Amino acid sequence: MNTLILAAGLGTRLKPVTDFIPKALFPVNGKPLLQHIIEKVVSSDSEKPHIVVNTFHHAEQIHNFVNITRHTWHATLSVSDERPELLDTGGAVRRAMSLFHVNGILSAPILIHNVDILSDVSLPLLRDSHCGNDATLLVSQRKTSRYLIFNSTMQLAGWINLSTGDVKSPHADVKLLTPESFSKDTYATADGRYTLYAFSGIHIISPNLCCEMEKCGNRFSIIDFYLDHCASYRICGHCQPLANIIDIGKMDVVGNMPDIVSKITN
């Protein structure tokens, strides 16, 4: 499968390490985060995947890593360099799309994977769940303040910040929801019409929805893009309840969760 690894971020939560190396090369259990993601993608694909890594912060170091290791993987590796402007998640996908073209056409879905997400999620199961969808978002019910709102058939309906009460949605009834509308135990509304899930940073987008990105500017959020199109496209959530998903975004995460990190990365 086509895969875009989002590795352009500034890594501010991992300072001061990221003053010297990009977040993608932050070591976990003796390997850079980027290597963990590449290995997972390659081992999950029976064919030879095309993997694109986007870069911005300390871009030369990621270019060097790709150039040195590209013959190690049963995969085709290339780089989408965002310099001189960081393009946000949606702009990153838009910029990288042409690298997946075959004869000038994007004909297969793109798996998008944040470089700082380590998991034991089944990527083949996620890929199978994408059948018939325009986009499929891996989600979970972890504790956070910002959630995506899905209807009873797991189609994306909106977004809410439980701390501020802000809601984004193309649907009038969803815009009326408040933090108090959702049970703290079930994450659902009393009538069961809507349920909250946290986005994992792993998702699949199909070519037909990618085409809509051509109408966007250079820099935009992929979540805002999904919210703008969820009323007219089939954008669905996929949950693997037993999976471990860890955001390696802070210096203390690896130290505080050594057993889970070791299980995922070994």
XYZ file of C-alpha atoms in Angstrom:
266
model
C 0.000 0.000 0.000
C 1.071 3.584 -0.583
C 2.215 4.990 2.763
C 2.981 8.543 3.844
C 4.884 8.876 7.120
C 4.387 12.350 8.571
C 7.801 13.286 9.963
C 8.067 17.028 9.321
C 7.049 18.295 12.765
C 9.240 20.458 14.968
C 9.107 18.021 17.873
C 8.713 20.799 20.439
C 7.462 18.374 23.110
C 10.723 16.415 22.830
C 13.026 19.372 23.370
C 15.939 19.701 23.970
C 16.693 16.498 22.009
C 14.929 17.835 18.916
C 17.141 20.902 18.918
C 19.749 18.549 17.450
C 17.834 15.756 15.697
C 14.371 15.530 14.096
C 11.604 13.808 16.032
C 11.627 11.029 13.416
C 15.117 9.987 14.516
C 14.347 10.032 18.257
C 15.559 6.638 19.522
C 13.196 4.174 21.199
C 14.589 0.784 22.243
C 17.675 1.317 20.121
C 15.923 2.332 16.909
C 14.715 5.669 15.516
C 10.963 6.183 15.492
C 11.062 6.322 11.693
C 12.655 2.881 11.507
C 9.963 1.407 13.774
C 7.222 2.739 11.465
C 8.941 1.604 8.258
C 9.445 -1.894 9.677
C 5.790 -2.089 10.718
C 4.544 -0.979 7.300
C 6.844 -3.375 5.422
C 6.006 -6.357 7.647
C 2.278 -5.658 7.238
C 2.314 -5.616 3.435
C 2.667 -8.758 1.338
C 3.692 -6.622 -1.621
C 6.438 -4.012 -1.943
C 4.978 -0.779 -0.499
C 5.855 2.697 -1.703
C 6.729 4.742 1.380
C 7.103 8.520 1.308
C 8.530 10.389 4.303
C 7.756 14.100 4.562
C 10.429 16.363 6.035
C 10.991 19.893 7.289
C 12.761 20.130 10.666
C 16.389 18.899 10.355
C 15.339 17.607 6.924
C 18.899 16.744 5.856
C 19.181 14.154 8.615
C 16.044 12.360 7.436
C 17.240 12.529 3.830
C 20.509 10.908 4.946
C 18.668 8.188 6.881
C 16.513 7.346 3.861
C 19.472 7.350 1.476
C 21.605 5.146 3.730
C 18.890 2.607 4.564
C 16.716 2.551 1.431
C 18.221 -0.741 0.207
C 17.536 -2.373 3.593
C 13.785 -2.456 3.135
C 11.512 -4.448 0.866
C 9.969 -1.118 -0.097
C 10.426 1.889 -2.323
C 11.365 4.937 -0.236
C 11.213 8.583 -1.258
C 11.059 11.963 0.477
C 8.589 14.847 0.269
C 10.510 17.935 1.381
C 8.236 20.715 2.664
C 10.883 23.400 2.992
C 10.674 26.360 3.210
C 7.136 26.173 4.672
C 5.690 23.703 7.156
C 2.396 22.662 5.569
C 0.416 21.068 8.428
C -1.032 17.558 8.082
C -3.413 18.207 5.197
C -0.914 20.246 3.224
C 1.631 17.475 3.732
C -0.681 14.941 2.104
C -1.474 17.315 -0.760
C 2.231 17.957 -1.399
C 3.147 14.245 -1.326
C 0.280 12.936 -3.502
C 2.110 13.323 -6.808
C 4.877 10.996 -5.584
C 2.346 8.162 -5.520
C 1.119 8.776 -9.076
C 1.490 6.010 -11.650
C 1.322 7.343 -15.199
C 0.118 10.640 -13.777
C -2.760 9.083 -11.819
C -3.272 8.340 -8.124
C -4.954 4.945 -8.345
C -4.548 3.459 -4.847
C -5.353 4.609 -1.296
C -2.680 6.165 0.911
C -1.999 4.991 4.450
C -0.995 8.029 6.516
C 0.974 7.372 9.707
C 2.335 9.908 12.192
C 5.975 9.119 12.891
C 5.573 9.498 16.654
C 2.802 6.893 17.008
C 3.954 3.439 18.106
C 1.349 0.688 18.222
C 0.579 -2.996 17.845
C -2.399 -2.108 15.659
C -3.099 -4.496 12.781
C -2.556 -2.464 9.621
C -4.034 -5.251 7.420
C -7.219 -5.140 9.534
C -7.349 -1.368 9.139
C -6.821 -1.761 5.393
C -9.627 -4.344 5.163
C -12.005 -2.055 7.063
C -11.379 0.687 4.516
C -13.269 -1.168 1.784
C -16.039 1.102 0.492
C -14.859 4.128 2.474
C -13.412 7.389 1.198
C -11.321 7.661 4.361
C -10.871 5.425 7.398
C -9.550 6.810 10.665
C -8.075 4.589 13.365
C -9.625 5.752 16.640
C -9.809 4.736 20.291
C -11.592 5.784 23.469
C -8.549 6.981 25.390
C -8.866 9.901 27.769
C -8.239 13.277 26.131
C -10.000 16.614 25.749
C -10.481 16.681 21.980
C -12.584 14.009 20.311
C -14.057 13.159 16.959
C -17.805 12.563 16.976
C -19.139 9.521 15.096
C -22.724 8.490 14.430
C -24.159 5.025 15.121
C -22.677 3.623 11.887
C -19.219 5.028 12.722
C -19.361 7.780 10.127
C -17.609 10.994 11.089
C -20.072 13.681 12.164
C -18.019 16.294 13.997
C -15.365 17.299 16.515
C -15.574 18.570 20.081
C -13.214 20.048 22.649
C -14.549 18.960 26.027
C -12.493 21.601 27.836
C -13.829 24.581 25.899
C -17.111 23.237 24.517
C -16.109 24.141 20.941
C -17.808 21.994 18.291
C -17.123 21.683 14.561
C -19.579 19.904 12.278
C -21.478 20.330 9.018
C -24.588 18.945 10.772
C -26.953 21.300 12.617
C -27.899 18.782 15.336
C -24.273 17.943 16.085
C -23.435 21.632 16.489
C -25.930 21.702 19.384
C -24.052 19.032 21.356
C -22.159 20.032 24.497
C -19.631 18.205 26.692
C -22.520 17.335 29.000
C -24.263 15.525 26.127
C -21.816 12.628 26.429
C -21.607 10.017 29.174
C -18.233 9.883 30.939
C -18.552 6.097 31.075
C -19.750 5.218 27.569
C -18.564 8.328 25.665
C -21.998 8.293 23.992
C -25.064 10.496 23.969
C -28.072 9.231 25.944
C -29.904 8.248 22.753
C -26.836 6.447 21.372
C -26.795 8.502 18.193
C -23.300 9.860 18.682
C -20.122 8.550 20.324
C -16.744 10.112 21.008
C -13.469 8.608 19.813
C -9.919 9.965 19.916
C -7.959 10.079 16.668
C -4.785 7.966 16.658
C -2.774 9.659 13.911
C -3.153 6.639 11.592
C -5.633 6.760 8.693
C -6.279 5.789 5.074
C -7.536 8.112 2.354
C -8.779 7.080 -1.085
C -7.907 8.748 -4.414
C -11.355 10.255 -4.955
C -11.181 12.186 -1.684
C -7.558 13.129 -2.347
C -8.780 14.916 -5.459
C -10.722 17.319 -3.243
C -7.411 18.460 -1.755
C -6.505 20.104 -5.040
C -9.106 22.751 -4.146
C -7.398 23.518 -0.822
C -4.562 25.902 -0.117
C -1.011 24.803 0.556
C -1.357 24.642 4.341
C -4.328 23.051 6.136
C -5.258 20.492 8.795
C -6.281 17.017 7.666
C -8.869 16.843 10.466
C -10.457 20.104 9.342
C -10.451 18.722 5.796
C -12.262 15.562 6.925
C -14.797 17.609 8.882
C -15.463 19.807 5.841
C -16.193 16.728 3.717
C -17.807 14.246 6.114
C -21.339 15.175 5.016
C -20.676 14.302 1.385
C -18.047 11.533 1.618
C -17.917 8.280 3.565
C -15.354 9.056 6.258
C -15.479 6.358 8.931
C -13.825 5.384 12.179
C -12.171 2.043 12.836
C -11.422 0.858 16.377
C -9.195 -2.003 17.557
C -10.079 -2.061 21.285
C -7.274 -4.400 22.406
C -4.501 -2.540 20.590
C -1.854 -0.486 22.374
C -1.344 2.964 20.832
C 1.303 5.267 22.269
C 2.083 8.851 21.295
C 5.839 9.254 21.778
C 5.446 12.994 22.056
C 6.968 13.747 25.429
C 10.283 12.904 27.036
C 8.656 10.999 29.914
C 6.438 8.647 27.868
C 8.996 5.906 27.250
C 10.166 5.962 30.849
C 6.661 5.856 32.295
C 5.421 3.042 30.041
C 8.481 0.787 29.573
C 6.612 -2.542 29.463
C 4.110 -1.450 26.816
C 6.747 0.316 24.718
C 8.960 -2.779 24.885
C 6.039 -5.008 23.864
C 5.211 -2.843 20.865
C 8.769 -2.325 19.621
C 10.212 -5.839 20.076
